[in-house]
XYZ file of C-alpha atoms in Angstrom:
351
model
C 4.307 0.828 11.508
C 3.306 4.439 12.027
C 5.456 7.408 11.090
C 4.383 10.890 12.218
C 6.119 14.016 10.951
C 4.976 17.513 11.948
C 5.979 20.928 10.661
C 6.964 21.882 14.208
C 9.970 19.582 13.779
C 11.297 22.040 11.188
C 13.468 24.685 12.836
C 12.567 28.017 11.273
C 8.879 28.820 10.859
C 9.465 30.293 7.404
C 10.875 26.946 6.232
C 7.807 24.895 7.134
C 5.872 25.333 3.910
C 8.975 24.541 1.839
C 9.403 21.371 3.919
C 5.772 20.443 3.300
C 6.073 20.934 -0.470
C 9.233 18.853 -0.655
C 7.785 16.083 1.519
C 4.592 15.758 -0.541
C 6.387 15.888 -3.891
C 9.043 13.381 -2.804
C 7.074 10.905 -0.711
C 3.652 11.060 -2.408
C 3.873 12.471 -5.940
C 5.127 15.583 -7.761
C 2.599 18.416 -7.384
C 2.601 22.222 -7.291
C 1.432 23.661 -3.958
C 0.734 27.230 -2.924
C -0.631 28.938 0.179
C -1.365 32.345 1.662
C -0.236 31.064 5.066
C 3.467 30.423 4.431
C 4.514 32.625 7.365
C 2.575 30.552 9.919
C 2.095 27.311 8.020
C 1.399 24.170 10.044
C 1.076 20.580 8.914
C 1.415 16.998 10.076
C 1.700 13.833 8.016
C 1.085 10.330 9.372
C 1.929 7.289 7.282
C 0.994 3.657 7.932
C 2.335 0.848 5.762
C -0.376 -1.795 5.354
C 1.356 -3.972 2.787
C -0.869 -3.993 -0.292
C -2.108 -0.444 0.475
C -0.918 2.566 2.490
C -2.869 4.744 4.874
C -1.922 8.388 5.320
C -3.383 11.227 7.360
C -2.781 14.835 6.443
C -3.587 17.918 8.506
C -2.482 21.289 7.175
C -3.179 24.980 6.820
C -5.168 25.943 3.692
C -3.323 25.118 0.458
C -3.961 24.980 -3.267
C -2.677 22.010 -5.265
C -2.254 21.517 -8.985
C -0.980 18.386 -10.696
C -0.376 18.727 -14.420
C 0.569 16.252 -17.140
C 4.168 17.379 -16.650
C 3.950 16.374 -12.993
C 2.466 12.993 -13.969
C 5.324 12.367 -16.403
C 7.839 13.362 -13.746
C 6.530 10.818 -11.251
C 3.441 8.642 -10.995
C 2.906 6.023 -8.267
C -0.110 4.783 -10.293
C -2.368 4.939 -7.264
C -6.015 5.576 -6.682
C -6.396 7.775 -3.608
C -9.609 7.337 -1.651
C -9.714 10.235 0.812
C -11.999 10.837 3.785
C -12.289 14.547 4.596
C -12.571 14.681 8.401
C -12.232 18.435 8.925
C -12.817 21.418 6.683
C -13.875 21.244 3.055
C -11.959 20.490 -0.122
C -12.733 21.362 -3.726
C -11.504 18.642 -6.087
C -11.409 18.747 -9.891
C -10.436 15.826 -12.127
C -11.537 14.334 -15.436
C -14.182 17.014 -15.933
C -15.755 16.480 -12.519
C -15.733 19.166 -9.831
C -16.941 18.639 -6.258
C -16.774 20.234 -2.838
C -16.303 17.529 -0.216
C -16.868 18.062 3.514
C -17.173 14.976 5.710
C -17.427 12.679 2.694
C -15.156 10.498 0.595
C -13.551 11.419 -2.714
C -11.586 9.307 -5.207
C -8.708 10.652 -7.323
C -6.211 9.092 -9.727
C -2.509 10.015 -9.567
C -2.154 9.249 -13.294
C -4.410 12.153 -14.298
C -4.106 15.930 -13.885
C -6.065 17.310 -10.944
C -6.649 20.438 -8.898
C -7.555 20.812 -5.232
C -8.189 23.633 -2.803
C -8.958 23.897 0.899
C -12.044 25.978 1.584
C -11.939 27.843 4.865
C -9.478 26.919 7.593
C -7.509 23.849 8.645
C -8.002 20.731 6.537
C -7.706 17.137 7.730
C -7.999 14.046 5.548
C -7.375 10.315 5.852
C -6.200 8.807 2.559
C -6.058 5.163 1.481
C -3.537 4.814 -1.342
C -4.480 1.870 -3.549
C -2.248 0.594 -6.374
C -4.306 0.570 -9.566
C -3.564 -3.095 -10.240
C -4.673 -4.096 -6.724
C -8.248 -2.872 -7.181
C -10.402 -5.614 -8.678
C -12.670 -3.219 -10.606
C -12.262 -2.194 -14.229
C -10.613 1.177 -14.826
C -13.393 2.388 -17.108
C -15.991 1.889 -14.395
C -13.883 3.340 -11.581
C -13.125 6.458 -13.643
C -16.795 7.424 -13.392
C -16.323 8.078 -9.672
C -13.287 10.382 -9.865
C -13.662 13.717 -8.039
C -17.227 13.002 -6.936
C -18.565 13.588 -3.422
C -19.237 10.084 -2.059
C -21.291 9.764 1.115
C -19.420 8.541 4.199
C -22.267 8.681 6.720
C -24.507 5.851 5.487
C -24.183 2.227 4.368
C -20.839 0.853 3.243
C -19.367 4.362 3.166
C -19.930 4.784 6.908
C -18.452 1.346 7.656
C -15.401 2.077 5.515
C -14.901 5.553 7.044
C -15.151 4.229 10.616
C -12.642 1.488 9.802
C -10.111 3.995 8.406
C -10.366 6.232 11.462
C -10.005 3.305 13.859
C -7.067 1.904 11.903
C -5.318 5.263 11.947
C -5.729 5.508 15.723
C -4.845 1.945 16.704
C -2.704 0.804 13.786
C 0.632 2.227 15.005
C 0.481 -0.168 17.963
C -0.060 -3.257 15.782
C 2.597 -5.719 14.680
C 3.677 -5.638 10.997
C 1.868 -8.890 10.190
C -1.321 -7.505 11.775
C -1.039 -4.370 9.677
C -0.684 -6.407 6.487
C -3.864 -8.265 7.403
C -5.646 -4.974 8.062
C -4.406 -3.718 4.694
C -6.202 -6.595 2.979
C -9.370 -5.779 4.934
C -9.083 -2.097 3.994
C -8.724 -3.015 0.322
C -11.739 -5.338 0.482
C -13.865 -2.641 2.153
C -12.756 -0.022 -0.368
C -13.562 -2.389 -3.239
C -16.996 -3.173 -1.794
C -17.724 0.515 -1.254
C -16.705 1.540 -4.771
C -18.554 -1.418 -6.303
C -21.687 -0.347 -4.426
C -21.321 3.153 -5.844
C -21.108 1.673 -9.349
C -23.947 -0.815 -8.937
C -23.963 -4.577 -8.513
C -20.485 -6.005 -9.063
C -22.175 -9.209 -10.196
C -23.104 -7.412 -13.400
C -19.453 -6.844 -14.236
C -17.932 -8.747 -17.175
C -16.458 -12.188 -16.585
C -12.956 -10.749 -17.009
C -13.520 -8.303 -14.125
C -14.888 -11.077 -11.914
C -11.849 -13.236 -12.682
C -9.548 -10.334 -11.816
C -11.375 -9.874 -8.527
C -10.922 -13.574 -7.727
C -7.187 -13.424 -8.495
C -6.714 -10.387 -6.247
C -8.705 -12.046 -3.464
C -6.493 -15.147 -3.695
C -3.349 -13.003 -3.686
C -4.515 -11.400 -0.444
C -5.335 -14.803 1.049
C -1.812 -15.994 0.253
C -0.221 -12.901 1.830
C -2.285 -13.357 4.996
C -1.382 -17.040 5.390
C 2.295 -17.208 4.463
C 3.207 -18.365 7.962
C 1.183 -21.556 7.549
C 3.566 -24.293 6.302
C 0.503 -26.194 5.073
C -0.455 -23.478 2.563
C -0.739 -25.304 -0.777
C -2.623 -24.778 -4.056
C -5.163 -27.406 -2.966
C -5.811 -25.600 0.341
C -6.239 -22.304 -1.521
C -8.664 -23.876 -3.997
C -10.687 -25.468 -1.188
C -10.902 -22.222 0.787
C -12.198 -20.391 -2.304
C -14.728 -23.050 -3.274
C -13.159 -23.899 -6.600
C -11.438 -26.855 -8.209
C -7.676 -27.047 -8.482
C -8.043 -26.910 -12.267
C -10.051 -23.674 -11.980
C -7.364 -22.188 -9.721
C -4.617 -22.995 -12.223
C -6.724 -21.560 -15.049
C -7.176 -18.279 -13.156
C -3.412 -17.967 -12.765
C -2.583 -19.159 -16.262
C -1.552 -15.685 -17.458
C 0.091 -14.591 -14.200
C 3.886 -14.057 -14.056
C 4.232 -16.766 -11.406
C 2.433 -20.007 -10.704
C 0.689 -20.444 -7.362
C 3.509 -22.396 -5.743
C 6.138 -19.982 -7.027
C 4.105 -17.025 -5.769
C 3.916 -18.539 -2.264
C 7.649 -19.257 -2.244
C 8.527 -15.782 -3.522
C 6.374 -14.010 -0.950
C 7.783 -16.094 1.900
C 11.343 -15.361 0.825
C 10.621 -11.647 0.480
C 9.225 -11.512 4.029
C 12.206 -13.443 5.418
C 14.606 -11.258 3.392
C 13.100 -8.132 4.976
C 13.087 -9.534 8.521
C 16.711 -10.650 8.302
C 17.695 -7.104 7.336
C 15.782 -5.588 10.258
C 18.020 -4.568 13.137
C 15.155 -4.869 15.605
C 15.004 -8.627 14.898
C 18.737 -9.331 15.152
C 18.148 -11.258 18.392
C 16.046 -13.855 16.595
C 17.683 -16.816 14.893
C 17.621 -17.319 11.157
C 15.684 -20.545 11.694
C 12.963 -18.829 13.761
C 12.490 -16.174 11.090
C 12.283 -18.858 8.409
C 9.690 -20.756 10.443
C 7.630 -17.588 10.917
C 7.178 -17.428 7.165
C 6.236 -21.054 6.635
C 9.610 -22.724 6.012
C 9.594 -25.986 7.974
C 13.112 -27.004 6.905
C 16.126 -24.821 7.733
C 18.154 -26.530 5.003
C 15.419 -26.035 2.408
C 15.062 -22.369 3.384
C 18.789 -21.712 3.108
C 18.944 -23.392 -0.303
C 15.907 -21.489 -1.642
C 17.233 -18.200 -0.269
C 20.630 -18.673 -1.905
C 19.047 -19.600 -5.236
C 16.879 -16.458 -5.142
C 19.380 -13.892 -3.841
C 22.817 -15.341 -4.517
C 23.912 -15.303 -0.850
C 23.014 -17.238 2.278
C 20.525 -15.876 4.841
C 23.351 -15.398 7.364
C 25.457 -13.450 4.855
C 22.487 -11.257 3.946
C 21.775 -10.490 7.610
C 25.396 -9.581 8.340
C 25.815 -7.325 5.296
C 22.460 -5.609 5.880
C 23.251 -4.773 9.497
C 26.681 -3.415 8.551
C 25.132 -1.270 5.803
C 22.452 0.056 8.161
C 24.972 1.022 10.838
C 27.172 2.695 8.239
C 24.240 4.693 6.813
C 23.074 5.815 10.252
C 26.605 6.838 11.190
C 26.922 8.975 8.068
C 23.417 10.488 8.239
C 21.396 9.625 11.374
C 18.357 11.621 10.172
C 17.763 9.152 7.341
C 17.294 6.054 9.514
C 13.483 6.244 9.466
C 13.223 6.031 5.699
C 12.106 2.796 4.126
C 14.606 0.767 2.157
C 13.558 -0.848 -1.109
C 13.612 -4.637 -1.134
C 15.386 -6.699 -3.743
C 12.898 -9.119 -5.237
C 13.932 -12.686 -5.951
C 13.613 -14.228 -9.392
C 11.528 -17.348 -10.001
C 10.832 -19.436 -13.039
C 9.817 -22.824 -11.659
C 6.440 -23.672 -10.179
C 3.458 -25.984 -10.177
C 1.771 -27.474 -13.203
C -1.892 -27.954 -13.893
C -3.306 -31.443 -13.427
C -4.244 -33.385 -16.492
């Protein structure tokens, strides 16, 4: 869902830039920021969790940013950041490239040193944060695009830019499952746009094409977890491949297809059961939402993965949330990390 924080929420005006520096370094990545407008600094940060990717919007007074190797070692989310500059102009330097971007798109890598500067007045950007491993393009090829001014007013760039702006405006009113679906669309559009900048993706090596297929199937699974009929055969059919080909693609993955489906369903149910806003819904209804047709089977799988029953997890999570809010109410909007279940069993390839 959407989270909007503005500098005006900070009491003293002279504290606003310090708040901005701390927020960026803590919630995005460690970076050194400076400005000549500390006395009247203004900024707002909007964040939208889209599942596989995150969408952020930043509006701020002119700043300079510098991320060194020391900053990278201190903290690296290992993201590619594809930013649309919607107001003002930004100078970006990374990997030997240097560009001034105004109204266009620019790609940066959090794992590399970089420098940025606002040129002129207020700056506004919309940023899609993409985990490196989620982008089905080889790193060597993508690196060619870092810190280059990429057109956002024609072709796939215009389509992608319009989608980001619409998602930022309307996304906060969408349900979490809708946002996860939109996250998959955003990733697909970003991949198509970057591939177009690099040339025909069909010319990529077989390994890159296989990686793209795996990521596409992962997104299909995430978008269809609520379907109790989601099986490896259904996935293979929907992607125009044999079941043997599907198993081959996932042969070197940490989990088999069936185990991946079960893990993702349990993770979604685990999160929903811990959500206070859903405490009025029964455990069985939450299980059914994520594709579990049997209440007994869900309870058994949940206990095997997490060591407690769904009811026990819900009760302890709600108590912990109330206790945390009582001790520090200002922290209630922060996201809580999820405990991932452990799986070893799964499907086997046909003979």
